[in-house]
PDB file of C-alpha atoms in Angstrom:
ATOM      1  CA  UNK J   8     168.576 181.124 111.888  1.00  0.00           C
ATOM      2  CA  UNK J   9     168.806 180.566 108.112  1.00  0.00           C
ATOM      3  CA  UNK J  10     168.645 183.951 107.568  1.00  0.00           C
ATOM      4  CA  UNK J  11     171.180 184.686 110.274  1.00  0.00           C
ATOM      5  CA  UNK J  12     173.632 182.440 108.736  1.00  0.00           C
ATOM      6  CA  UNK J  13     172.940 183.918 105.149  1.00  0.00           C
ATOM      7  CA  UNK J  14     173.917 187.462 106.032  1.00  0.00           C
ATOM      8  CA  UNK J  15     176.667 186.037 107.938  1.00  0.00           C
ATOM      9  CA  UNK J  16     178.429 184.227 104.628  1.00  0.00           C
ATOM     10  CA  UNK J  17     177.331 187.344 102.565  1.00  0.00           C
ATOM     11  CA  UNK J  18     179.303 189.516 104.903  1.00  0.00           C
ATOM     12  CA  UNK J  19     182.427 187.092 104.374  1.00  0.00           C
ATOM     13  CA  UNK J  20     182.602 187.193 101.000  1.00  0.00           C
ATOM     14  CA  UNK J  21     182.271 190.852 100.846  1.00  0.00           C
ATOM     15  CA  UNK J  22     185.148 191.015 103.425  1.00  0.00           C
ATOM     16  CA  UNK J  23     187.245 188.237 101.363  1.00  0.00           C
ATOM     17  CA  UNK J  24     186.713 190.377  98.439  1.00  0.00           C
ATOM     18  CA  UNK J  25     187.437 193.037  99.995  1.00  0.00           C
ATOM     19  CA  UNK J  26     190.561 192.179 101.485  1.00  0.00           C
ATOM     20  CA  UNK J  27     191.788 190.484  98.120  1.00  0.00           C
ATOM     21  CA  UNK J  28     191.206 193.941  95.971  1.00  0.00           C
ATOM     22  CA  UNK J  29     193.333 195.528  98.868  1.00  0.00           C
ATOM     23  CA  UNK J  30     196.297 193.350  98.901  1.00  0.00           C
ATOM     24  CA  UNK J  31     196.011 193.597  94.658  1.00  0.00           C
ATOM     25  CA  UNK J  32     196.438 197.756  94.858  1.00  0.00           C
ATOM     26  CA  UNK J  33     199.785 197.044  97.834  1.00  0.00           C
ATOM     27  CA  UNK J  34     201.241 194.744  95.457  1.00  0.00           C
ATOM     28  CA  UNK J  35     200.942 196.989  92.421  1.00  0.00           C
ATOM     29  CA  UNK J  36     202.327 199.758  94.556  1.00  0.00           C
ATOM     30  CA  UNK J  37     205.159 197.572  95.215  1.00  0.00           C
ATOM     31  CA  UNK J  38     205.768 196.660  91.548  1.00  0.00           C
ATOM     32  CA  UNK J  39     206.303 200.131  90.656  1.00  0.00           C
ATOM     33  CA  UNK J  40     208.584 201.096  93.246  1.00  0.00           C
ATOM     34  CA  UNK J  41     210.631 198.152  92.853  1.00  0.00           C
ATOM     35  CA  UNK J  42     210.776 198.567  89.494  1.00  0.00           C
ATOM     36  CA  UNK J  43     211.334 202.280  89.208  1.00  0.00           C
ATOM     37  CA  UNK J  44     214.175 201.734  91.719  1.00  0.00           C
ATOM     38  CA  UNK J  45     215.422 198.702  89.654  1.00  0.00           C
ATOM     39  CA  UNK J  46     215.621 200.911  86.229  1.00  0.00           C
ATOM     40  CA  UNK J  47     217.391 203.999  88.055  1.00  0.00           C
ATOM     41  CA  UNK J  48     219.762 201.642  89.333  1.00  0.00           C
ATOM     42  CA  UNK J  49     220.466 200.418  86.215  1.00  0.00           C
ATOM     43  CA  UNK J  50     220.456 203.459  84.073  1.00  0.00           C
ATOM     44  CA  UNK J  51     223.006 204.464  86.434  1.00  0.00           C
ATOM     45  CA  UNK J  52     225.394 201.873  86.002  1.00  0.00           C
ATOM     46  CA  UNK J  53     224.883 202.116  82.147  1.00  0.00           C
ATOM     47  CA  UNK J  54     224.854 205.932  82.029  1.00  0.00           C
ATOM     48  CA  UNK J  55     222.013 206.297  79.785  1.00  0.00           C
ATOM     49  CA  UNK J  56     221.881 209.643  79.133  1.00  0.00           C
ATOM     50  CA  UNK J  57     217.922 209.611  79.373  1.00  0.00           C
ATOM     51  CA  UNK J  58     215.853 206.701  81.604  1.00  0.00           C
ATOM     52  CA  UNK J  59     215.171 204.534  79.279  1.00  0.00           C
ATOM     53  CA  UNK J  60     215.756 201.533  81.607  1.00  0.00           C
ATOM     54  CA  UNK J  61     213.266 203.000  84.047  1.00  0.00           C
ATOM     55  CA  UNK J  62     210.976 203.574  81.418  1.00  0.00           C
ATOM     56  CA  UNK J  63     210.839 200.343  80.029  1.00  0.00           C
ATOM     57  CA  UNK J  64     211.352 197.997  83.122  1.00  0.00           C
ATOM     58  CA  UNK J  65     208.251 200.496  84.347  1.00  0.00           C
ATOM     59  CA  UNK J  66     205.896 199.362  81.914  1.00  0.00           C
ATOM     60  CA  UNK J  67     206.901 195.878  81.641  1.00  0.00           C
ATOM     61  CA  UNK J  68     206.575 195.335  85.053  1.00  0.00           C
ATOM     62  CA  UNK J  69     202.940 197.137  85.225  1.00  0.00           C
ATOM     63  CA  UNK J  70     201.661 194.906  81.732  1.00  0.00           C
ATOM     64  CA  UNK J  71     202.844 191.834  83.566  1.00  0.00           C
ATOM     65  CA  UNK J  72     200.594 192.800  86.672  1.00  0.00           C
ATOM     66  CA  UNK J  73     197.501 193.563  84.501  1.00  0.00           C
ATOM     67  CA  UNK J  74     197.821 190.451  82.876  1.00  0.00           C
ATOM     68  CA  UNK J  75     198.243 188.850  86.101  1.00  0.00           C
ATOM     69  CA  UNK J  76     195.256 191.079  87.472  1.00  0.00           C
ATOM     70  CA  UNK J  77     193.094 189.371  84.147  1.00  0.00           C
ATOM     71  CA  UNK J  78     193.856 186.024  84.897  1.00  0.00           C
ATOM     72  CA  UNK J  79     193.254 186.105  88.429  1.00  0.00           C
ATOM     73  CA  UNK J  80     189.639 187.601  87.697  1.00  0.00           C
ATOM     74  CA  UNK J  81     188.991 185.550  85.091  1.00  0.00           C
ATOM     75  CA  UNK J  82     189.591 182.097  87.343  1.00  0.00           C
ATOM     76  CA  UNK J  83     187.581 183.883  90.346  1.00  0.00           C
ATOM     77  CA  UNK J  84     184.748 184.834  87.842  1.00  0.00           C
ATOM     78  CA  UNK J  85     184.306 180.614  87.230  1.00  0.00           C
TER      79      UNK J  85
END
C-alpha cells in the first residue's frame, strides 16, 4: 500500500504543477491583451502618431509578469 500511496502523491504534484504552469501561460495571455488594448486606447485618445503607448505599456506589463513569474519560482523552489 506504501507504494500505492507514493505514486498516488507523485501523480498530484505532477497534476498541481501542472495545472499551476497552465493558469501562468492564461494569465500572461491576458496581460498582453489587456494591455495591448489598454495602449491602443490610449494612443487614441492622445493621437500619437505612432503606438508608442502600446509599445511601452506592452513591455512593461510583460517585465512585470516575468518578474512575477521569478519570484513565484523562486519561493516554490524552497
Amino acid at each position: 500500500m506504501s507504494q500505492d500511496q507514493d505514486n498516488k502523491t507523485k501523480i498530484k504534484k505532477v497534476g498541481t504543477a501542472y495545472l499551476q504552469y497552465t493558469g501562468l501561460a492564461f494569465q500572461m495571455a491576458g496581460i498582453i491583451f489587456l494591455s495591448i488594448f489598454i495602449g491602443q486606447k490610449l494612443d487614441a485618445y492622445f493621437q500619437f502618431p505612432k503606438p508608442y503607448l502600446t509599445g511601452l505599456i506592452s513591455l512593461l506589463s510583460i517585465t512585470g509578469f516575468i518578474y512575477k513569474l521569478y519570484i513565484d519560482l523562486i519561493k516554490n523552489e524552497k
